[in-house]
């Protein structure tokens, strides 16, 4: 008899739906994620060197052609003219790193065959603050590219030298095995106790959860206050107190992260103001849903959280195109985390307009929806035993 109950069948269907929905949210965008079209700058400053037998050696051009022609690399090379242009691209968060071939690259290779070899130095830049996952992939790719180019040039030089001489000096042997040096440079470092660059994502998640708890409790307070003072005054109090609490919560979060956990935050006041804007946008959006839908809005907000968190920790180049178009492009978490990353690691000099615009837009539209809910007519439902009274009261 028990298995014939309708709730058993409902339980089977409900569990299946929950597993499918949360499986899609937690695993759909993460499992099997691979980089595609990772933007990396390539700067070739090499000047051709004259060969003893006549002609010129333009090794930089050959390396450029070789590297950009490797279709198996998940890289979208951005060829730039100067090292300064590469630095500016990293400042604007357009590339995850850069490969810079110096002006004496060809001359350094020719010097290896001389009694006094002077190998050049190739620079590998890593834009550390841009994305922990993306920079890790770029670092691995740039190191592998430098290693492969070095091995190929070393083999070619050894073959050429072996055809002309029988004995070479120890210094020349070392130079032949390492035809150029590498210098690794990290720019826009994330600082100490920043979770390897994931601090902006952490702060975004924490402030969302704090605002969600605050929105639920103020929603219940607004319902109770409606009985005594009317809907308009209750919604006004709900909004004003919520925005004030958002200011305090965002300030406390910044202070806690820095004072308790040692998170390095260059400009705490600017970070707090931006986080206040984010908290206000979150609170108003959540409150608008609660005031119009009621407690069932929790399901929507929880689903939004679970669908957004996995992609928040992924670099865009690791996401399927469908995830980029249908989730990453509009989730509010992305704009908060991006703005915090810009302020904390890049000085807030470039790319803040989109984050500010989206958050002000969310706050403005949500505020209008919250205020409009004060004009809505209907009945306020209370749970049994509520302190405001047992019977429904007509909203004013």
Coordinates of C-alpha atoms in Angstrom, one line a residue:
X1 CA 0.0 0.0 0.0
X2 CA 2.8 2.4 0.8
X3 CA 4.4 2.2 -2.7
X4 CA 1.0 3.0 -4.2
X5 CA 0.8 6.4 -2.5
X6 CA 0.9 9.3 -4.9
X7 CA 3.7 11.0 -2.8
X8 CA 6.0 8.1 -3.6
X9 CA 5.6 8.7 -7.3
X10 CA 6.0 12.5 -6.7
X11 CA 9.2 11.8 -4.7
X12 CA 10.7 9.8 -7.6
X13 CA 9.9 12.6 -10.1
X14 CA 11.0 15.3 -7.7
X15 CA 14.4 13.6 -7.0
X16 CA 15.0 13.1 -10.7
X17 CA 14.2 16.7 -11.5
X18 CA 16.4 18.0 -8.7
X19 CA 19.3 15.8 -9.7
X20 CA 19.0 17.0 -13.3
X21 CA 18.6 20.7 -12.5
X22 CA 21.4 20.8 -10.0
X23 CA 23.6 18.4 -12.0
X24 CA 23.3 20.8 -14.9
X25 CA 24.0 23.8 -12.6
X26 CA 27.0 22.3 -10.9
X27 CA 28.5 20.0 -13.5
X28 CA 27.2 21.1 -16.9
X29 CA 29.6 24.0 -17.4
X30 CA 32.5 22.7 -15.5
X31 CA 33.2 19.1 -16.4
X32 CA 35.3 18.8 -19.5
X33 CA 36.1 22.5 -19.6
X34 CA 39.0 23.2 -21.9
X35 CA 40.5 26.5 -23.1
X36 CA 39.6 27.7 -26.5
X37 CA 41.0 30.9 -28.1
X38 CA 43.0 32.0 -25.1
X39 CA 44.2 35.5 -25.9
X40 CA 47.9 35.9 -25.5
X41 CA 50.1 38.8 -26.9
X42 CA 53.0 38.1 -29.2
X43 CA 55.6 40.8 -29.7
X44 CA 58.5 40.3 -32.1
X45 CA 61.1 43.0 -31.7
X46 CA 63.9 41.0 -33.4
X47 CA 66.1 42.7 -36.0
X48 CA 67.7 40.5 -38.7
X49 CA 71.4 39.8 -38.2
X50 CA 73.9 39.5 -41.0
X51 CA 75.3 36.1 -41.7
X52 CA 79.1 35.6 -42.2
X53 CA 78.4 34.0 -45.5
X54 CA 76.1 36.8 -46.6
X55 CA 72.4 37.3 -46.3
X56 CA 70.4 37.8 -43.1
X57 CA 69.0 35.7 -40.3
X58 CA 65.5 36.7 -39.2
X59 CA 64.9 34.1 -36.5
X60 CA 62.2 36.2 -34.9
X61 CA 60.0 36.1 -38.0
X62 CA 60.5 32.4 -38.3
X63 CA 59.5 31.8 -34.7
X64 CA 56.4 34.0 -35.2
X65 CA 55.4 32.0 -38.2
X66 CA 56.0 28.8 -36.4
X67 CA 54.1 29.7 -33.2
X68 CA 51.1 31.3 -34.9
X69 CA 50.8 28.3 -37.2
X70 CA 50.4 25.8 -34.4
X71 CA 46.7 25.0 -34.8
X72 CA 46.7 22.6 -31.9
X73 CA 47.4 25.4 -29.4
X74 CA 44.2 26.7 -27.8
X75 CA 45.5 30.2 -28.2
X76 CA 44.4 33.3 -30.1
X77 CA 47.6 35.2 -30.6
X78 CA 47.4 39.0 -30.6
X79 CA 50.4 40.2 -32.5
X80 CA 51.5 43.6 -31.2
X81 CA 54.3 46.0 -32.3
X82 CA 55.9 47.0 -29.0
X83 CA 56.3 45.7 -25.4
X84 CA 54.4 48.8 -24.2
X85 CA 51.4 47.8 -26.3
X86 CA 51.5 44.4 -24.7
X87 CA 51.6 46.0 -21.2
X88 CA 48.6 48.2 -22.1
X89 CA 46.7 45.2 -23.3
X90 CA 47.3 43.5 -20.0
X91 CA 46.2 46.6 -18.2
X92 CA 42.9 46.4 -20.1
X93 CA 42.6 42.7 -19.3
X94 CA 42.6 41.8 -23.0
X95 CA 45.3 39.2 -22.8
X96 CA 46.4 36.6 -20.2
X97 CA 50.0 37.0 -20.9
X98 CA 52.6 37.9 -23.5
X99 CA 55.6 36.4 -25.4
X100 CA 58.2 39.0 -26.2
X101 CA 61.2 38.2 -28.5
X102 CA 63.9 40.8 -28.0
X103 CA 65.6 42.9 -30.6
X104 CA 68.9 40.9 -30.4
X105 CA 67.2 37.5 -30.7
X106 CA 68.8 36.7 -34.1
X107 CA 72.1 38.3 -33.1
X108 CA 72.1 36.2 -29.9
X109 CA 71.7 33.0 -31.9
X110 CA 74.6 33.9 -34.3
X111 CA 76.8 34.7 -31.3
X112 CA 76.5 31.1 -30.1
X113 CA 78.8 29.9 -32.9
X114 CA 81.4 32.5 -31.8
X115 CA 84.1 32.1 -29.1
X116 CA 82.0 34.4 -26.8
X117 CA 78.3 33.4 -27.1
X118 CA 75.8 36.0 -25.9
X119 CA 72.3 34.4 -25.9
X120 CA 69.4 36.8 -25.8
X121 CA 66.6 36.7 -23.3
X122 CA 62.9 36.0 -24.2
X123 CA 60.3 37.6 -21.8
X124 CA 57.2 35.7 -20.7
X125 CA 54.6 37.9 -19.1
X126 CA 51.7 36.6 -17.0
X127 CA 48.7 38.8 -16.3
X128 CA 48.2 37.4 -12.8
X129 CA 45.2 39.3 -11.7
X130 CA 43.0 38.6 -14.7
X131 CA 41.9 35.0 -13.9
X132 CA 43.6 32.3 -11.9
X133 CA 42.5 29.6 -14.3
X134 CA 43.2 31.5 -17.5
X135 CA 46.6 32.7 -16.3
X136 CA 47.6 29.2 -15.2
X137 CA 46.7 27.9 -18.7
X138 CA 48.6 30.8 -20.4
X139 CA 51.6 30.2 -18.2
X140 CA 51.8 26.5 -19.1
X141 CA 51.3 27.3 -22.8
X142 CA 54.0 30.0 -22.9
X143 CA 56.5 27.8 -21.0
X144 CA 55.9 24.9 -23.4
X145 CA 56.2 27.2 -26.4
X146 CA 59.5 28.6 -25.2
X147 CA 60.8 25.1 -24.4
X148 CA 59.8 23.7 -27.9
X149 CA 61.3 26.7 -29.7
X150 CA 64.5 26.4 -27.7
X151 CA 64.7 22.6 -28.4
X152 CA 64.2 23.2 -32.2
X153 CA 66.7 26.0 -32.5
X154 CA 69.2 24.0 -30.4
X155 CA 68.9 21.0 -32.8
X156 CA 69.4 23.2 -35.8
X157 CA 72.4 25.0 -34.4
X158 CA 74.0 21.7 -33.3
X159 CA 73.6 20.3 -36.8
X160 CA 75.2 23.4 -38.4
X161 CA 78.1 23.6 -36.0
X162 CA 78.8 19.8 -36.2
X163 CA 79.2 20.1 -40.0
X164 CA 81.9 22.7 -39.6
X165 CA 84.0 22.0 -36.5
X166 CA 85.1 18.9 -34.6
X167 CA 85.6 20.5 -31.2
X168 CA 83.8 23.3 -29.4
X169 CA 84.2 25.0 -26.0
X170 CA 82.2 24.1 -22.9
X171 CA 80.6 27.6 -23.0
X172 CA 79.5 27.0 -26.6
X173 CA 78.0 23.7 -25.6
X174 CA 75.9 25.3 -22.9
X175 CA 74.8 28.0 -25.3
X176 CA 73.9 25.5 -27.9
X177 CA 71.7 23.5 -25.5
X178 CA 70.0 26.7 -24.3
X179 CA 70.1 29.1 -27.3
X180 CA 68.2 31.8 -25.4
X181 CA 67.3 32.6 -21.8
X182 CA 63.8 33.2 -20.5
X183 CA 62.6 35.8 -18.0
X184 CA 59.2 35.3 -16.4
X185 CA 57.4 38.4 -15.3
X186 CA 54.1 38.6 -13.4
X187 CA 52.1 41.8 -13.7
X188 CA 49.1 42.9 -11.7
X189 CA 49.9 40.5 -8.8
X190 CA 47.0 39.4 -6.7
X191 CA 48.7 40.1 -3.4
X192 CA 48.7 38.0 -0.2
X193 CA 45.8 36.0 1.1
X194 CA 43.7 36.5 -2.0
X195 CA 43.1 32.8 -2.7
X196 CA 45.3 32.9 -5.8
X197 CA 43.1 35.6 -7.3
X198 CA 39.7 34.2 -6.4
X199 CA 39.0 36.8 -3.7
X200 CA 36.6 38.8 -5.8
X201 CA 34.5 35.7 -6.4
X202 CA 34.5 34.9 -2.7
X203 CA 33.4 38.4 -1.8
X204 CA 30.6 38.3 -4.4
X205 CA 29.2 35.0 -3.1
X206 CA 29.4 36.1 0.6
X207 CA 27.6 39.4 0.0
X208 CA 24.9 37.7 -2.1
X209 CA 24.2 35.3 0.8
X210 CA 24.2 38.0 3.3
X211 CA 21.8 40.1 1.3
X212 CA 19.5 37.1 0.7
X213 CA 19.2 36.5 4.5
X214 CA 18.6 40.2 5.0
X215 CA 16.0 40.3 2.3
X216 CA 14.0 37.4 3.7
X217 CA 13.9 38.8 7.2
X218 CA 13.0 42.3 6.1
X219 CA 10.3 40.9 3.9
X220 CA 8.7 39.2 6.9
X221 CA 9.2 42.5 8.9
X222 CA 7.4 44.4 6.1
X223 CA 4.5 42.0 6.1
X224 CA 4.1 42.4 9.9
X225 CA 4.4 46.2 9.7
X226 CA 1.8 46.4 6.9
X227 CA -1.0 45.4 9.4
X228 CA -0.3 48.5 11.6
X229 CA 1.1 51.2 9.3
X230 CA 0.0 50.3 5.8
X231 CA 1.8 48.8 2.9
X232 CA 3.4 52.0 1.7
X233 CA 5.1 52.9 4.9
X234 CA 6.2 49.3 5.4
X235 CA 7.8 49.1 2.0
X236 CA 9.5 52.4 2.5
X237 CA 10.9 51.2 5.8
X238 CA 11.9 47.9 4.2
X239 CA 13.8 49.7 1.4
X240 CA 15.6 52.4 3.6
X241 CA 16.6 49.9 6.3
X242 CA 17.8 47.4 3.7
X243 CA 20.0 49.9 1.9
X244 CA 21.5 51.0 5.2
X245 CA 22.2 47.4 6.2
X246 CA 23.7 46.8 2.8
X247 CA 26.2 49.7 3.5
X248 CA 27.1 48.2 6.9
X249 CA 27.3 44.6 5.6
X250 CA 29.6 45.5 2.7
X251 CA 31.8 47.6 5.0
X252 CA 32.0 44.9 7.6
X253 CA 32.9 42.3 4.9
X254 CA 35.8 44.4 3.6
X255 CA 37.0 45.0 7.1
X256 CA 36.7 41.4 8.1
X257 CA 38.5 40.1 5.0
X258 CA 41.4 42.5 5.6
X259 CA 41.6 42.5 9.4
X260 CA 40.7 38.9 10.2
X261 CA 42.1 37.0 7.3
X262 CA 44.8 39.3 6.0
X263 CA 43.4 39.8 2.5
X264 CA 45.4 42.4 0.7
X265 CA 43.1 45.2 -0.5
X266 CA 44.9 48.2 -2.0
X267 CA 42.0 50.7 -1.8
X268 CA 39.6 49.6 0.9
X269 CA 37.3 52.6 0.7
X270 CA 36.7 52.3 -3.0
X271 CA 36.2 48.6 -2.7
X272 CA 33.7 49.2 0.0
X273 CA 31.7 51.7 -2.0
X274 CA 31.6 49.3 -5.0
X275 CA 30.6 46.4 -2.8
X276 CA 27.9 48.6 -1.3
X277 CA 26.5 49.3 -4.8
X278 CA 26.6 45.5 -5.4
X279 CA 24.9 44.7 -2.1
X280 CA 22.2 47.3 -2.8
X281 CA 21.5 45.9 -6.3
X282 CA 21.3 42.4 -4.8
X283 CA 19.0 43.4 -2.0
X284 CA 16.7 45.4 -4.2
X285 CA 16.5 42.6 -6.8
X286 CA 15.8 40.0 -4.1
X287 CA 13.2 42.3 -2.4
X288 CA 11.4 43.0 -5.6
X289 CA 11.0 39.3 -6.2
X290 CA 9.8 38.7 -2.6
X291 CA 7.4 41.6 -2.6
X292 CA 5.8 40.4 -5.8
X293 CA 6.1 36.6 -5.6
X294 CA 6.5 35.9 -1.9
X295 CA 8.6 33.2 -0.4
X296 CA 8.6 31.0 -3.5
X297 CA 11.1 33.6 -4.9
X298 CA 13.7 31.8 -2.7
X299 CA 13.7 28.9 -5.2
X300 CA 14.5 31.3 -8.1
X301 CA 17.3 33.0 -6.1
X302 CA 18.8 29.7 -5.0
X303 CA 18.8 28.4 -8.6
X304 CA 20.4 31.6 -9.8
X305 CA 23.1 31.1 -7.2
X306 CA 23.8 27.5 -8.0
X307 CA 23.9 28.1 -11.8
X308 CA 26.1 31.2 -11.5
X309 CA 28.8 29.9 -9.0
X310 CA 30.4 27.4 -11.3
X311 CA 30.8 29.8 -14.2
X312 CA 32.0 32.5 -11.8
X313 CA 35.1 30.5 -11.2
X314 CA 35.7 29.7 -14.8
X315 CA 37.5 31.9 -17.4
X316 CA 35.2 32.7 -20.3
X317 CA 37.5 30.9 -22.7
X318 CA 36.9 27.6 -20.8
X319 CA 33.1 27.8 -21.1
X320 CA 31.0 26.2 -23.9
X321 CA 29.5 28.8 -26.2
X322 CA 26.0 28.0 -24.9
X323 CA 27.1 28.8 -21.4
X324 CA 28.6 32.1 -22.4
X325 CA 25.5 33.1 -24.3
X326 CA 22.8 31.9 -22.0
X327 CA 24.3 32.3 -18.5
X328 CA 27.6 34.1 -18.3
X329 CA 26.5 37.0 -20.4
X330 CA 23.7 38.1 -18.0
X331 CA 24.4 36.7 -14.5
X332 CA 24.8 39.6 -12.1
X333 CA 27.6 37.8 -10.2
X334 CA 29.8 38.2 -13.2
X335 CA 29.7 42.0 -13.1
X336 CA 30.3 42.2 -9.4
X337 CA 33.3 39.9 -9.5
X338 CA 34.7 41.6 -12.6
X339 CA 34.4 45.0 -10.9
X340 CA 36.0 43.8 -7.7
X341 CA 38.8 42.2 -9.7
X342 CA 39.4 45.4 -11.6
X343 CA 39.5 47.5 -8.4
X344 CA 41.7 45.1 -6.4
X345 CA 44.2 44.1 -9.0
X346 CA 44.1 46.6 -11.8
X347 CA 43.5 49.9 -10.0
X348 CA 40.0 50.4 -11.4
X349 CA 41.4 52.3 -14.4
X350 CA 39.9 50.4 -17.3
X351 CA 36.6 48.5 -17.9
X352 CA 34.6 49.7 -14.8
X353 CA 31.9 51.3 -16.9
X354 CA 30.1 48.0 -17.7
X355 CA 30.1 46.8 -14.1
X356 CA 28.8 50.2 -12.8
X357 CA 26.2 50.4 -15.6
X358 CA 24.8 46.9 -15.1
X359 CA 24.7 47.3 -11.3
X360 CA 23.1 50.7 -11.4
X361 CA 20.6 49.4 -13.9
X362 CA 19.7 46.4 -11.7
X363 CA 19.4 48.7 -8.7
X364 CA 17.2 51.2 -10.5
X365 CA 14.8 48.7 -12.1
X366 CA 14.5 46.7 -8.9
X367 CA 13.9 49.9 -6.8
X368 CA 11.1 50.8 -9.2
X369 CA 9.6 47.3 -8.8
X370 CA 9.9 47.5 -5.0
X371 CA 8.2 50.9 -4.9
X372 CA 5.5 49.7 -7.3
X373 CA 4.8 46.8 -4.9
X374 CA 3.7 49.3 -2.3
X375 CA 0.8 50.3 -4.5
X376 CA -0.3 46.8 -5.1
X377 CA -3.6 45.7 -3.6
X378 CA -4.0 42.3 -2.0
X379 CA -3.9 40.4 1.2
X380 CA -0.9 39.7 3.4
X381 CA -0.7 36.1 4.5
X382 CA 0.8 35.2 7.9
X383 CA 2.0 32.0 9.3
X384 CA -0.1 30.4 12.0
X385 CA 0.9 31.8 15.4
X386 CA 2.5 34.9 13.9
X387 CA 3.0 37.9 16.2
X388 CA 1.2 40.2 13.9
X389 CA -2.2 38.5 14.3
X390 CA -3.8 35.3 13.2
X391 CA -6.1 36.6 10.6
X392 CA -5.2 38.1 7.2
X393 CA -5.4 41.9 7.0
X394 CA -6.5 43.9 4.0
X395 CA -3.4 45.8 2.6
X396 CA -3.7 49.5 2.4

